[in-house]
Structures are given as C-alpha cells and as structure tokens.
mmCIF file of C-alpha atoms in Angstrom:
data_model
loop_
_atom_site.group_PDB
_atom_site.id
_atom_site.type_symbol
_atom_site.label_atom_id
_atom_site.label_comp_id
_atom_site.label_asym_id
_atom_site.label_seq_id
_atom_site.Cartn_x
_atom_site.Cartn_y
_atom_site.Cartn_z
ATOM 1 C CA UNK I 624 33.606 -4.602 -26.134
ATOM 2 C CA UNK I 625 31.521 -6.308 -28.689
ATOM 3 C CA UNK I 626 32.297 -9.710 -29.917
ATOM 4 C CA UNK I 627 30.951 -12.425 -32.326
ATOM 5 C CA UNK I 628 30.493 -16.233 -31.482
ATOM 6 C CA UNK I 629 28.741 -18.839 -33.336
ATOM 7 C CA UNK I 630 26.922 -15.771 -35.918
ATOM 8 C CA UNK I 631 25.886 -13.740 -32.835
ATOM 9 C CA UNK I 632 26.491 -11.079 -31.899
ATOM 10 C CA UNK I 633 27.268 -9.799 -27.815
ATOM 11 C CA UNK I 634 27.727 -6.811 -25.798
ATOM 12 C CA UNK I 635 30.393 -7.775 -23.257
ATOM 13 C CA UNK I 636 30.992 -4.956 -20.176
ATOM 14 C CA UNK I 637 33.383 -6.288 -17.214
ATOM 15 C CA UNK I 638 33.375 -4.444 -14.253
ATOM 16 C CA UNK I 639 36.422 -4.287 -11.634
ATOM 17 C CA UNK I 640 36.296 -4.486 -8.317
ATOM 18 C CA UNK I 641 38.844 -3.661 -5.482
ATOM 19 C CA UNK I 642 38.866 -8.128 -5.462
ATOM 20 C CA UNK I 643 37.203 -9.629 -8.760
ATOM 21 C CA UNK I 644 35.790 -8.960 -12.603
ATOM 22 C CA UNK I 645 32.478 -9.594 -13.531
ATOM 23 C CA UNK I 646 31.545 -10.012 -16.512
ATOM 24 C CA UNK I 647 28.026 -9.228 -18.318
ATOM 25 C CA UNK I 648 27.449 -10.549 -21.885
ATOM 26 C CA UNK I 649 23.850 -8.909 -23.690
ATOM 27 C CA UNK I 650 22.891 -10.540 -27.412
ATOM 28 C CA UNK I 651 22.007 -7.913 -29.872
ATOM 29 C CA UNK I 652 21.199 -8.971 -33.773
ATOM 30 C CA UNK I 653 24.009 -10.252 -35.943
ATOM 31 C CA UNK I 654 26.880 -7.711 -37.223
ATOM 32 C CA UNK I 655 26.831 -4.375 -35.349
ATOM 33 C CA UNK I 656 27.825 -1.930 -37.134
ATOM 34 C CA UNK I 657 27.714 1.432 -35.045
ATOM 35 C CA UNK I 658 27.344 2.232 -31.316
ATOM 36 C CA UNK I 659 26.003 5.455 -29.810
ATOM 37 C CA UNK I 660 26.064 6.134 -25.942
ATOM 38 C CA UNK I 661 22.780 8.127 -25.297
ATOM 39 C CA UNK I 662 20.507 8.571 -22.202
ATOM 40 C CA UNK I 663 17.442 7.236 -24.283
ATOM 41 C CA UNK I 664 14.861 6.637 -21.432
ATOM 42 C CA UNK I 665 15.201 9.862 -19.013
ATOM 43 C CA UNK I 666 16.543 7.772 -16.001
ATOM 44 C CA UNK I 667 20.002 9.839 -16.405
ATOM 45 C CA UNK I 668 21.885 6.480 -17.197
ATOM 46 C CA UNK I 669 23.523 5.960 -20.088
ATOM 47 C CA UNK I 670 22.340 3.659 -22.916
ATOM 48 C CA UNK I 671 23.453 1.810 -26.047
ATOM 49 C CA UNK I 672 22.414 1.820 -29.134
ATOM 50 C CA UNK I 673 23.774 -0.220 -32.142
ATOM 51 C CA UNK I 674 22.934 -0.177 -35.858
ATOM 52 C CA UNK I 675 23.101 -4.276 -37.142
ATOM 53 C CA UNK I 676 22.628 -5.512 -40.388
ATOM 54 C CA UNK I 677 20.718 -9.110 -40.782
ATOM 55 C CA UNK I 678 20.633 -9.718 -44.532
ATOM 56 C CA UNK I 679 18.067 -9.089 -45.418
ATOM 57 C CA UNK I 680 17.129 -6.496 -43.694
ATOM 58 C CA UNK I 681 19.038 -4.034 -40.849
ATOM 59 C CA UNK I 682 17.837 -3.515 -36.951
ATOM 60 C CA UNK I 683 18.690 -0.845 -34.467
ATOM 61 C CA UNK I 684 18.942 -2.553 -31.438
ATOM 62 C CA UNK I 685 18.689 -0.667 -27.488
ATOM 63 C CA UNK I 686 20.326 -1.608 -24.295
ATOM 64 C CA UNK I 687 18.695 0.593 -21.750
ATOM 65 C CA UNK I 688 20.784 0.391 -18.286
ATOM 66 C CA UNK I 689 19.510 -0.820 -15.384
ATOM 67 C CA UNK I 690 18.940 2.379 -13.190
ATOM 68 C CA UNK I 691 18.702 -0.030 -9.566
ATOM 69 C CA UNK I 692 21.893 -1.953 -10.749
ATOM 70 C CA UNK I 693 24.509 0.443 -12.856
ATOM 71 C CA UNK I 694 26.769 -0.309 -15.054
ATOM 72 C CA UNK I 695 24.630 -3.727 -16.764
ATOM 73 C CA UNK I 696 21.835 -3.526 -19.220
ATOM 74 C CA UNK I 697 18.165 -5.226 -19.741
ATOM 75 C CA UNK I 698 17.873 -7.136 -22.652
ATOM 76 C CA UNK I 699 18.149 -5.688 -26.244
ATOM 77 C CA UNK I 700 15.103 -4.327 -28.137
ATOM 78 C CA UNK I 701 15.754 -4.366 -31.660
ATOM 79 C CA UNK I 702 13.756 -2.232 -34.041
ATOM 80 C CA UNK I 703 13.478 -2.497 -37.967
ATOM 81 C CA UNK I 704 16.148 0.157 -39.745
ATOM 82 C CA UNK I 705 16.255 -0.696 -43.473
ATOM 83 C CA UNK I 706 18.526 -2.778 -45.093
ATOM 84 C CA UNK I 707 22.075 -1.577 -44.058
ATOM 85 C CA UNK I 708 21.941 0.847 -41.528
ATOM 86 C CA UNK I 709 25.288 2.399 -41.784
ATOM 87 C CA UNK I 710 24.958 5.083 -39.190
ATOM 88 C CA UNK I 711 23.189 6.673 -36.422
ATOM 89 C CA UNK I 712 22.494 9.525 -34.187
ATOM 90 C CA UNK I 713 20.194 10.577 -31.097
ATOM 91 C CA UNK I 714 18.367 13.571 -30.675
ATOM 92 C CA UNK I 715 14.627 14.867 -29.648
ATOM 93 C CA UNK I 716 13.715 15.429 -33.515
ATOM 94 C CA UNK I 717 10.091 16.033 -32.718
ATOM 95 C CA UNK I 718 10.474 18.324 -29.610
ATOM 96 C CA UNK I 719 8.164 16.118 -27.485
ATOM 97 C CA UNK I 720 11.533 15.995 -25.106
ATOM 98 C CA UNK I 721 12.600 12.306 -25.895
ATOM 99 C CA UNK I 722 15.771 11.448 -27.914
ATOM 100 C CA UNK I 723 14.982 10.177 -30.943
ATOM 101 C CA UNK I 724 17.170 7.571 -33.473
ATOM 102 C CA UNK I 725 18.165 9.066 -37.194
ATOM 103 C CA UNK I 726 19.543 5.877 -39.242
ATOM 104 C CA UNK I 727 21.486 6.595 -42.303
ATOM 105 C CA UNK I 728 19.353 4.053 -44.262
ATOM 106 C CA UNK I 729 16.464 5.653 -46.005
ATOM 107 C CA UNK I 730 16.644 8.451 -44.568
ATOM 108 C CA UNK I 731 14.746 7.345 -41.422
ATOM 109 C CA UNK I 732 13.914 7.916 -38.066
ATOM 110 C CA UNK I 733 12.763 5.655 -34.807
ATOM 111 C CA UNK I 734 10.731 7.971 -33.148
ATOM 112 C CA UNK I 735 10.742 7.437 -28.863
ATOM 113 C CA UNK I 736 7.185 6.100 -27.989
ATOM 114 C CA UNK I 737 5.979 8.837 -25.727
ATOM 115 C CA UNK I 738 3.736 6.740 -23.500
ATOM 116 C CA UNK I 739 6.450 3.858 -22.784
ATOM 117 C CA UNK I 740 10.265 5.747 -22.778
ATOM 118 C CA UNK I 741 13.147 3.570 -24.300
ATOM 119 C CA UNK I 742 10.444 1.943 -26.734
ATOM 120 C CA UNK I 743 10.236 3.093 -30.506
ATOM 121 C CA UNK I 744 7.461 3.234 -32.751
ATOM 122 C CA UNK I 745 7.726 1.371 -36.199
ATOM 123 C CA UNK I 746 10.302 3.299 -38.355
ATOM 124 C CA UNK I 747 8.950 6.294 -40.211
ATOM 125 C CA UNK I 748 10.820 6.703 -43.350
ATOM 126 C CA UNK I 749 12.287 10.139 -44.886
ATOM 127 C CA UNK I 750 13.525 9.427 -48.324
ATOM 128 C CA UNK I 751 13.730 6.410 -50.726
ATOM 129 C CA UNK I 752 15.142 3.092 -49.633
ATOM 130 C CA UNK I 753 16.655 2.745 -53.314
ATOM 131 C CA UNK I 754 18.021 5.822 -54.786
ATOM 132 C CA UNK I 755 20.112 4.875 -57.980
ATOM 133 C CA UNK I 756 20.343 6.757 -61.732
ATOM 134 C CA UNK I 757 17.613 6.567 -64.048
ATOM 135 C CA UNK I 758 20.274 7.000 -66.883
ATOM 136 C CA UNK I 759 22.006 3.496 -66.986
ATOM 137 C CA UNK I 760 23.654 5.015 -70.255
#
C-alpha cells in the first residue's frame, strides 16, 4: 500500500502472523506514480521500484528487500528520471545479466551498476526531453 502524509510519500507492507500485524513504513520521494515488482539485485527476492515526480524534476526510487529478513526493505535509493516519469519497466537491456530500468521520460534508461548490484549509474538518455512541433501555425 502506498500512502501520503504531510507531502511524503511511504511504502507501507504489514505482515500477519498466526498472533499480531506488523507493520513496516519505507519513505520514497513525493508522488509515486508507478510500481514495478522486479528481482533487481540477483538475491532472488523481490524488489520495488517506483517512478515519482518532484516538480521539478522526476526520481525512480528502489527498495531492494532484505534477503536475511523477508518480506521488509532497506531504505529507498532514488535516482534522477526526467521530469515526469510516467512509466517504467525492468529488463537486462545491455546483456551484462542485470535488470535494467526503461523510464518513459526521455526516452531513458538507469543502467544496473555492474560492480555494486541494486545501484544505478546516472541516467543515460535516449531521445529528447522536449519533443513538441516546430510548426506553432
């Protein structure tokens, strides 16, 4: 579940047990967007990943699961993603074996560092932030 309070945003997972709920509550940047469940680190756990958009400008932000505890998450990274990243995807895009993230906004990609897994490098951009008519007839 993801909720807003006080213009941030949180990640909220409870767990059930056979006698009580826990509940976990991870920040990630203001107004997520998008979600994607992905094992982005090679652990075999699944991880989130969220598109946000912080006016100016738009983050991708990572929850990687804790593989000794399952089920709660470390901290979010967030990584620069344009300025409204509508959507995104997961995928090994440069066939080094590590899933990348595609963001809608550019076109661009946040390719996995190889030497520290969950980690992205600084955005690498595909097409033209602005893309608008040169006829304003």
């Amino acid at each position: 579940m993801c909720l807003t309070h006080n213009g941030e945003s949180h990640i909220v997972r409870v767990r059930k047990t056979k006698f009580l709920s826990t509940q976990q509550l991870n920040s990630t940047a203001s107004r997520p967007h998008k979600v994607i469940i992905e094992d982005l680190n090679g652990d075999t756990y699944l991880d989130l990943d969220l598109t946000n958009w912080i006016l100016p400008s738009g983050v991708v932000s990572v929850l990687l699961q804790d593989s000794s505890s399952p089920g709660t998450f470390f901290s979010a990274g967030s990584y620069f993603a344009g300025f409204q990243p509508l959507f995104i995807a997961a995928n090994d895009l440069n066939g080094d074996g590590l899933s990348d993230i595609a963001v809608s906004e550019g076109p661009s990609i946040l390719f996995q560092d190889p030497n520290t897994p969950g980690t992205f490098l600084p955005i690498y951009i595909i097409g033209d932030f602005f893309q608008w008519s040169a006829n304003d007839d």
